[in-house]
XYZ file of C-alpha atoms in Angstrom:
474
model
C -12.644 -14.299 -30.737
C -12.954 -10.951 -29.150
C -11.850 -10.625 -25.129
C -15.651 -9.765 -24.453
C -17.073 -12.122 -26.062
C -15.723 -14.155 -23.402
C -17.264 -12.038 -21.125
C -19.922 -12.341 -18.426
C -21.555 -9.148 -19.063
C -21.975 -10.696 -22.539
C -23.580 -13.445 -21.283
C -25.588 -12.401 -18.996
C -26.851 -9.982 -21.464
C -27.295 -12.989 -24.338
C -28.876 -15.203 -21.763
C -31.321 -12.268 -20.849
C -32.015 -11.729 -24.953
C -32.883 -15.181 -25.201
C -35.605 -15.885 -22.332
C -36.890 -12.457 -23.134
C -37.157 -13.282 -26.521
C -38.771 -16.948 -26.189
C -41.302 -15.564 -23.125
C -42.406 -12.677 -25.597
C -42.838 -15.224 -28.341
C -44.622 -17.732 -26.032
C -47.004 -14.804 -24.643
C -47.521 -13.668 -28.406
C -48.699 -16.957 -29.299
C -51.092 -17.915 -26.747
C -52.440 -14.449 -26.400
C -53.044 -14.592 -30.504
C -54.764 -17.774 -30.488
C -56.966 -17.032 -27.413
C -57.363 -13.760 -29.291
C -58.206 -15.210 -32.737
C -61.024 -17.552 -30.715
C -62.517 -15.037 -29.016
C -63.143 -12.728 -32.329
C -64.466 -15.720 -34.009
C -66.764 -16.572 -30.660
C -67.417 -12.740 -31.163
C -68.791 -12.765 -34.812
C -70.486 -15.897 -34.228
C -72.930 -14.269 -31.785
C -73.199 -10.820 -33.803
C -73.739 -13.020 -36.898
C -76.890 -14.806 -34.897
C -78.041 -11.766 -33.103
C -77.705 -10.169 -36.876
C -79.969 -13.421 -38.320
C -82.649 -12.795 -34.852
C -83.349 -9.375 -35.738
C -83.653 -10.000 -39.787
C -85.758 -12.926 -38.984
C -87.804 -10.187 -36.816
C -88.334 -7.705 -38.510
C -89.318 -10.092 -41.843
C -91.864 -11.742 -39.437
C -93.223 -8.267 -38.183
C -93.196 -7.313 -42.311
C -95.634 -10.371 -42.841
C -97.393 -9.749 -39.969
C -98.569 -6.178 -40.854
C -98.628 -7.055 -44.684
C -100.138 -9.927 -44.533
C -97.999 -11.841 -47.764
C -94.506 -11.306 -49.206
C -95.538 -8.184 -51.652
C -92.446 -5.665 -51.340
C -90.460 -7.964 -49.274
C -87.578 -7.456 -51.975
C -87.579 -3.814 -51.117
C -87.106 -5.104 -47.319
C -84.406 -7.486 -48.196
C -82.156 -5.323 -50.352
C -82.622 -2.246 -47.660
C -81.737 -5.202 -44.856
C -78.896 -6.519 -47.162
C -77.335 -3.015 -47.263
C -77.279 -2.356 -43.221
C -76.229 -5.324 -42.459
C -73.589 -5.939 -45.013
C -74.581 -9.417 -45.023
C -76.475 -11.093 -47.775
C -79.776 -12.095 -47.453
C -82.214 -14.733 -48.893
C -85.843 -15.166 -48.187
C -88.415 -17.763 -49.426
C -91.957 -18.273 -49.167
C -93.616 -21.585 -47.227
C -92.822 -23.124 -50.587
C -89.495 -22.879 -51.280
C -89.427 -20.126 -54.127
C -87.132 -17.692 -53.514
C -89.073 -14.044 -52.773
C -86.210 -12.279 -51.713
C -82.599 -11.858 -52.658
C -80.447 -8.807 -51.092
C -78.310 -9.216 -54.399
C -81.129 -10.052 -56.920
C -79.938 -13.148 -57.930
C -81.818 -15.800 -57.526
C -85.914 -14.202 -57.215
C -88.453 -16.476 -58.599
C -85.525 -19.176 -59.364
C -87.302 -22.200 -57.711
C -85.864 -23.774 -54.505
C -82.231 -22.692 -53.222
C -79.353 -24.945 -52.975
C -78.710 -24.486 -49.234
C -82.414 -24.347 -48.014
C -81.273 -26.442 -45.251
C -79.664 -23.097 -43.541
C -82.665 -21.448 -43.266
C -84.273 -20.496 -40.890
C -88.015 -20.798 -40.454
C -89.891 -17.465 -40.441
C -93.067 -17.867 -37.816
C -96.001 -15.683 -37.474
C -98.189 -16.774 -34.606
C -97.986 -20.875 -34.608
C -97.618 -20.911 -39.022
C -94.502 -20.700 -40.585
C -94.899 -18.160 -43.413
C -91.583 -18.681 -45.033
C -87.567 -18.950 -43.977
C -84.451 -16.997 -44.297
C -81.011 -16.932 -44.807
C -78.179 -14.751 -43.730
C -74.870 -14.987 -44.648
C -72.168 -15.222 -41.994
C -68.719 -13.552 -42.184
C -66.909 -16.531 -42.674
C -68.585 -17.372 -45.614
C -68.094 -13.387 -47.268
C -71.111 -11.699 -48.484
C -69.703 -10.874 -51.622
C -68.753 -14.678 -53.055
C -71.477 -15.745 -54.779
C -73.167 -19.232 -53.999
C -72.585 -22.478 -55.632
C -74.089 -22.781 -58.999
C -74.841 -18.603 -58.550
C -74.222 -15.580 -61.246
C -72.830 -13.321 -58.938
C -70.499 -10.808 -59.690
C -67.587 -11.471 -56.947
C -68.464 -7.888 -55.089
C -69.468 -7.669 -51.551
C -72.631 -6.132 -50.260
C -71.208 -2.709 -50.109
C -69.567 -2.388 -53.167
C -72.571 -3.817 -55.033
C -75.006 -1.509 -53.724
C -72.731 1.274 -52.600
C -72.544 0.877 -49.129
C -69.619 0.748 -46.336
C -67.969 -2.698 -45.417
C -68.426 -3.463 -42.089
C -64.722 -4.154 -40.960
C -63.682 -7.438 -39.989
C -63.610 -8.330 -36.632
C -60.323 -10.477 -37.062
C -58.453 -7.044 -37.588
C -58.669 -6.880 -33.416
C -56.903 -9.969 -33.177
C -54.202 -9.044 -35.597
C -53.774 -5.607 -33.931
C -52.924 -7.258 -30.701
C -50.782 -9.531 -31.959
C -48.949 -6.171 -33.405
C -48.775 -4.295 -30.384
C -47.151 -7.621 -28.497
C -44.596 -7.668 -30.940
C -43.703 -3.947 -30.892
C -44.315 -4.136 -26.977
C -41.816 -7.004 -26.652
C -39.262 -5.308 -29.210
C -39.298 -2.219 -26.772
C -39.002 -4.253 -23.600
C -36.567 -6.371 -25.109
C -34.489 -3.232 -25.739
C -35.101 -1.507 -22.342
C -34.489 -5.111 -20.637
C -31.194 -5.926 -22.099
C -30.043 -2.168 -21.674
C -31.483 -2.407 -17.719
C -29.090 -5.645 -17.833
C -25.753 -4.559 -18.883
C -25.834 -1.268 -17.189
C -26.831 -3.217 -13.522
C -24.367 -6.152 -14.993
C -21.719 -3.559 -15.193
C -22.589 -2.228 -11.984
C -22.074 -5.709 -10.399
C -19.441 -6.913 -12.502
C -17.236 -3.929 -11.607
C -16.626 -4.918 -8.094
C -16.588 -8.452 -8.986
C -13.401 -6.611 -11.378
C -12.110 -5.100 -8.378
C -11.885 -7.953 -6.219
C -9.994 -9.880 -9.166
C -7.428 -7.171 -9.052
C -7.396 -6.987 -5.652
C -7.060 -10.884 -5.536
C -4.199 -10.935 -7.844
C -2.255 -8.113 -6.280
C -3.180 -10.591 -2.785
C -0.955 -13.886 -4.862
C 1.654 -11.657 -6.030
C 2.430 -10.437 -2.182
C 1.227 -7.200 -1.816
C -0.678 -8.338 1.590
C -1.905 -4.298 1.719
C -4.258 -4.627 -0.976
C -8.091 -4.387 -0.219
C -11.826 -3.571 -1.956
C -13.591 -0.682 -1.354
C -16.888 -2.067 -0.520
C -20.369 -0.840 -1.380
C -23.933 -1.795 -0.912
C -25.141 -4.785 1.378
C -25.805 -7.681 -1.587
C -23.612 -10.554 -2.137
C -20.771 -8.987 -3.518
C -20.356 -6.273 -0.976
C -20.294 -9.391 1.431
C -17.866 -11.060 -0.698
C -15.635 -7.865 -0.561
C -16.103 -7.893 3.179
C -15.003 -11.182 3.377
C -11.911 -10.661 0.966
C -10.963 -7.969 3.362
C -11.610 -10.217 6.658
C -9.555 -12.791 4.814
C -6.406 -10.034 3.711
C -6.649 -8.944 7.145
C -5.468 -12.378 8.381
C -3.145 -13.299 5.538
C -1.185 -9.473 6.702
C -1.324 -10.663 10.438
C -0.149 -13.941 10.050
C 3.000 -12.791 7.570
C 3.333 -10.149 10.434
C 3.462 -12.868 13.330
C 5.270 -15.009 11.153
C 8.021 -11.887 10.258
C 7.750 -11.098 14.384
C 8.593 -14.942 14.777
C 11.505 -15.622 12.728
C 12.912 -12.546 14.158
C 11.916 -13.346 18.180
C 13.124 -16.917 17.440
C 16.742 -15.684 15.922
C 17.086 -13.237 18.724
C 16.440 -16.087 21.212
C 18.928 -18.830 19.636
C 21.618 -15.903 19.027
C 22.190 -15.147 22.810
C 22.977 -18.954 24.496
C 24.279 -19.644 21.307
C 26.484 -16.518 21.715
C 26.948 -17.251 25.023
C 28.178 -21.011 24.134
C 30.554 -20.025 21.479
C 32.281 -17.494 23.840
C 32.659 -19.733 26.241
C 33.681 -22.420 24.025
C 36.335 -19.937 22.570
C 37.315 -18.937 25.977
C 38.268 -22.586 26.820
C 40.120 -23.345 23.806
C 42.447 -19.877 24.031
C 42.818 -21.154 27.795
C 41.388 -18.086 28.947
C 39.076 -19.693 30.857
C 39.214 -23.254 32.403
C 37.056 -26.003 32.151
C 35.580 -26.034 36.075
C 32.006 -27.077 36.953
C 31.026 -23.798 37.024
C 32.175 -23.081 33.616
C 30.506 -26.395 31.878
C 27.097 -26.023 33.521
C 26.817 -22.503 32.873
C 27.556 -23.974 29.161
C 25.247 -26.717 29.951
C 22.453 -24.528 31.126
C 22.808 -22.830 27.546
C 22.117 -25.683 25.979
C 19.543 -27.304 28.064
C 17.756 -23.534 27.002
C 18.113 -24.400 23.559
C 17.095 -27.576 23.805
C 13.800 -26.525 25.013
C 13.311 -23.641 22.857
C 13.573 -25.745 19.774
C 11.252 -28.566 21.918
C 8.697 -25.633 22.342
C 9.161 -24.752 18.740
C 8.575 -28.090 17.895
C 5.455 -28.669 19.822
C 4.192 -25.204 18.712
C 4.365 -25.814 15.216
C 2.480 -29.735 15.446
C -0.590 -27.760 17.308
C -1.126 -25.703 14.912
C -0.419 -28.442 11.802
C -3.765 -29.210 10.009
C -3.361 -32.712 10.814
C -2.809 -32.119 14.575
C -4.511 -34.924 16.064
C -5.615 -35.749 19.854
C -6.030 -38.780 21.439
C -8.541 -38.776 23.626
C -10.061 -41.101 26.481
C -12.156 -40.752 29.381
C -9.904 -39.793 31.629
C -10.001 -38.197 35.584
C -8.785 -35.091 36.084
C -8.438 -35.216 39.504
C -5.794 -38.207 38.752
C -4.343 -36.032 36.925
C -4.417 -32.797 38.746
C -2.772 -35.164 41.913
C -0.415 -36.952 39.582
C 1.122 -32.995 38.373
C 1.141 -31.746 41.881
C 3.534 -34.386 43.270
C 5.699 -34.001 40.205
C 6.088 -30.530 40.816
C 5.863 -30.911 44.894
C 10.033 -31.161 45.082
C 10.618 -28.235 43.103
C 8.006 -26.150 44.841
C 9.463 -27.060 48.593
C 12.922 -26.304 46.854
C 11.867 -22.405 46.107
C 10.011 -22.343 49.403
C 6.655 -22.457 47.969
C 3.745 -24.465 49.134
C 1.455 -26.378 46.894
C -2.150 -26.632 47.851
C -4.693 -28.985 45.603
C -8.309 -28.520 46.524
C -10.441 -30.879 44.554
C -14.073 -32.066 45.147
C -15.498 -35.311 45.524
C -17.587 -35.614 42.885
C -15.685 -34.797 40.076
C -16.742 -36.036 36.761
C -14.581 -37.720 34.001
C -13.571 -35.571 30.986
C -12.867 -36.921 27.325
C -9.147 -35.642 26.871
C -5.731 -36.318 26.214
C -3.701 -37.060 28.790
C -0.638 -36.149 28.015
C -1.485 -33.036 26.580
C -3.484 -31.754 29.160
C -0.789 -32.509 31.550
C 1.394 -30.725 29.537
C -0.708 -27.517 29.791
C -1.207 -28.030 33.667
C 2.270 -28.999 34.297
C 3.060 -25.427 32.344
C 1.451 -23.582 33.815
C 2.017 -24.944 37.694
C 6.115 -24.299 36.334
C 5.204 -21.002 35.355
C 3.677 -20.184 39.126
C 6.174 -21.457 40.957
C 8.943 -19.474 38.767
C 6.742 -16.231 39.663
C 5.969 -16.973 43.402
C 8.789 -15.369 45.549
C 10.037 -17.770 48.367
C 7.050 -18.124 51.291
C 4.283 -17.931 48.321
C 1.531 -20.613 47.710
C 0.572 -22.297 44.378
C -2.706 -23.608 44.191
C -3.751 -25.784 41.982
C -7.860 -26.288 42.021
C -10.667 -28.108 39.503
C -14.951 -28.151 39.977
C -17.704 -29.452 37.986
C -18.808 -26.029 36.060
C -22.708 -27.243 33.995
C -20.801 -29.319 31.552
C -17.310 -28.448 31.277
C -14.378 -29.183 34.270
C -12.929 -25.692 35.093
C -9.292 -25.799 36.330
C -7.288 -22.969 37.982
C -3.479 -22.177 38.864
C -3.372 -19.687 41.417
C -0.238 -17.874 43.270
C 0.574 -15.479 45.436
C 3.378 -13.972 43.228
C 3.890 -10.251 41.796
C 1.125 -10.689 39.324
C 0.455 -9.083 35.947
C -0.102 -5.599 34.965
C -3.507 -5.188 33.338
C -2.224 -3.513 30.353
C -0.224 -6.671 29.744
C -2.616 -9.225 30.098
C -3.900 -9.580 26.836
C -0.770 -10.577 25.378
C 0.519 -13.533 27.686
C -0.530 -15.833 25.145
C 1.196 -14.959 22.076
C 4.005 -16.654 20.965
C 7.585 -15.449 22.578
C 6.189 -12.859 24.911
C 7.491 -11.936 28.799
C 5.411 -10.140 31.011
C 9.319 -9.399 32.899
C 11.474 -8.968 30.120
C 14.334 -8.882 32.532
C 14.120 -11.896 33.606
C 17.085 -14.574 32.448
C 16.206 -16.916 30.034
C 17.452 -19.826 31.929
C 14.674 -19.141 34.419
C 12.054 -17.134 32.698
C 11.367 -19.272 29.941
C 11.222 -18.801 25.926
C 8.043 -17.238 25.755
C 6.230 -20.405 23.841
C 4.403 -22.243 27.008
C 1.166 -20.036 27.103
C 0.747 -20.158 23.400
C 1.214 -23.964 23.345
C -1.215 -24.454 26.569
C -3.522 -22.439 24.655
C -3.689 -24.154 21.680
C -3.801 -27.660 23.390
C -6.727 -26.180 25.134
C -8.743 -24.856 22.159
C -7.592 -28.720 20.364
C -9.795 -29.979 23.104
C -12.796 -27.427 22.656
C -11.673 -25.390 25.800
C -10.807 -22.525 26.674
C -8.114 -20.667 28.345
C -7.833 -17.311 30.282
C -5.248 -15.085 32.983
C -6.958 -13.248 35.629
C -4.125 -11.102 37.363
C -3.518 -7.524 38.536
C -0.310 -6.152 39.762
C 1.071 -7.391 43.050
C -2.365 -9.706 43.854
C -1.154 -12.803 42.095
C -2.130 -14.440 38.969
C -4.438 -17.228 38.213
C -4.930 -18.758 35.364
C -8.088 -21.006 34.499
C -9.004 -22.956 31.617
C -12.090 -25.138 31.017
C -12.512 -28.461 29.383
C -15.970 -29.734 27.836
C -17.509 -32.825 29.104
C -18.273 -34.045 25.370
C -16.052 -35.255 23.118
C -13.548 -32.676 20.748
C -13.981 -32.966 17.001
C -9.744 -32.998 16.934
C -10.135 -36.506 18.575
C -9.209 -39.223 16.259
């Protein structure tokens, strides 16, 4: 089979054929019949207003006469307008006038029961018959000697045309109507088909060149339908394929530039002690030791990084209090903050309501960033750590007095391996990873997380936790 055969232009364009086809058929029909009713409903009446006025007139013929003398005359002339034939008989059955001369003075006709009476005052003077349509003028009667000719032909007349020729006419014009919508429908269909089917065609392209890596590749949109919001989509959706690959490139590369330099470091020193160039003091091993204690946490923070954002990350959650657990941080952290000269203030109200959470998680996002504030508070600072009831959610805030963030860098503390101080040691500064991993334990919980900060007034950063219960819960 041909490609396009296949197709869904072809289709579409079949499919169309065929309902046009069987709703032009099924109008046809119905409109024929109720057509072909109505002409007979038609003729019926002409045919009886037809008999009314012959019956008239023969009555008004007696009337002014006074008997049936010349009624022949009458009849024939009648026979001959009307195109109908015509049969009258006298109160005793004799035939006294026949449009078609065939049956005057032949005794009593075979369908007298279809006449009808002819009255003159309160005394019927005799009855008539006209023929209907249906029955054709020109076929003579049972048992009759007529030649076969209608009305017209026999006495050289016009035939009055049929009224069923109306029906049949319509029924024409609904075929050659349907014919020409038919072919104006299914050429109105492929050509808005194509139209359609040609970005649908584009975004196929554009979706292969997507699988095959070329993460550049977008639609050129048009219109506001479907498909234009399809294309849209695609493009949202190529968008974030090209940013991740980008964040993932930026990772791999941020991640090797952070292992190279302790591990560097460690190998140096390593090879420093084993030429004896160096010897193995306690100066020398935990400089070495704080190397690898780095390490260790980068690939900890790594670690923890990549199970947050795992599909089947997973919280455990309970009803928990967070000022426990705001209390139970601040002590663990109290020894390191009197070490750097740093005080650390908790203000907590009394009414504090319980929040669905995990607990360990959520202390690992606190406990971040309270490390993070006292590593940026200069000796004599305060760290604050603070939580209140905020119309369905617990808000909770680190504050410090350090050298805060510039405002131009304050969008980006949250993405993975960045330093607002890029001078700052790693041994003390951190990998980079503990804002992006508080933030996504955060969102896990169906929270949010934010830095408020200018340069020299401190940071402090807040995040909020809902009341209800996370959908990441198991």
């Amino acid at each position: 089979m041909p490609k396009w055969f296949y197709s869904l232009q072809f289709r579409l364009v079949v499919g169309f054929a065929i309902i046009l086809a069987l709703a032009t058929g099924g109008v046809g029909l119905f409109t024929g019949q109720a057509a072909h009713r109505q002409v007979h409903h038609i003729q019926g009446e002409f045919d009886r207003a037809r008999s009314n006025r012959i019956n008239a007139t023969l009555a008004e013929f007696y009337r002014e006469t006074g008997d049936w003398n010349g009624v022949q005359a009458l009849t024939k002339r009648a026979g001959f307008l009307s195109d109908r034939e015509i049969v009258v008989v006298n109160e005793a059955g004799d035939v006294i006038g026949d449009s078609r001369r065939r049956r005057e003075g032949a005794g009593h006709h075979p369908h007298r029961s279809r006449f009808a009476p002819i009255v003159v005052g309160e005394t019927q003077v005799g009855s008539v018959l006209v023929a209907t349509a249906g029955e054709g003028p020109g076929r003579p009667e049972p048992g009759g000697d007529g030649d076969g000719l209608s009305p017209a032909n026999a006495h050289g007349g016009i035939a009055e045309p049929p009224l069923i020729r109306f029906s049949e006419s319509i029924g024409r014009s609904l075929v050659w109507a349907g014919l020409v919508a038919g072919a104006g429908g299914i050429l109105l269909v492929s050509l808005l088909s194509r139209r359609v089917l040609r970005s649908v065609s584009g975004l196929t392209t554009a979706a292969r060149a997507l699988g095959s890596g070329d993460l550049s590749r977008r639609v050129d949109v048009k219109g506001k339908d479907e498909v234009a919001e399809l294309g849209h989509t695609f493009n949202a959706m190529a968008d974030a394929l090209e940013d991740a690959a980008r964040q993932r490139r930026n990772l791999v590369a941020d991640v090797a530039h952070e292992l190279r330099t302790p591990l560097s470091n460690v190998q140096g020193y390593t090879e420093a002690l084993k030429d004896g160039v160096l010897q193995p003091d306690a100066a020398t091993l935990n400089t070495i030791h704080q190397q690898v204690l780095y390490l260790a946490r980068l690939i900890e923070d790594l670690r923890l990084l990549a199970e947050t954002e795992a599909r089947d990350f997973r919280l455990r959650q309970e009803v928990e209090s967070v000022a426990e657990i705001v209390r139970h941080t601040a002590e663990a952290f109290r020894p390191k903050a009197e070490a750097a000269g740093i005080v650390l203030v908790v203000e907590l109200p009394e009414d504090l309501p319980p929040v669905w959470l995990d607990r360990t998680r959520i202390e690992q996002v606190l406990g971040n960033l309270v490390d993070n504030a006292i590593r940026h508070t200069p000796p004599g600072g305060t760290v604050t750590i603070s939580a209140l009831d905020n119309a369905g959610a617990v808000t909770i805030a680190v504050s410090d007095t350090g050298e805060g963030i510039p405002a131009d860098l304050l969008p980006f503390v949250f993405d993975r391996l960045y330093r607002a101080d890029p001078s700052r040691a790693r041994a003390t500064g951190g990998a980079g990873l503990g804002l992006t991993i508080a933030r996504k334990l955060v969102e896990a919980h169906g929270g949010s997380i934010r830095a408020e900060s200018a340069a020299g007034a401190g940071s402090r950063f807040v995040f909020d936790l809902p009341l209800t219960r996370s959908t990441a819960s198991e």
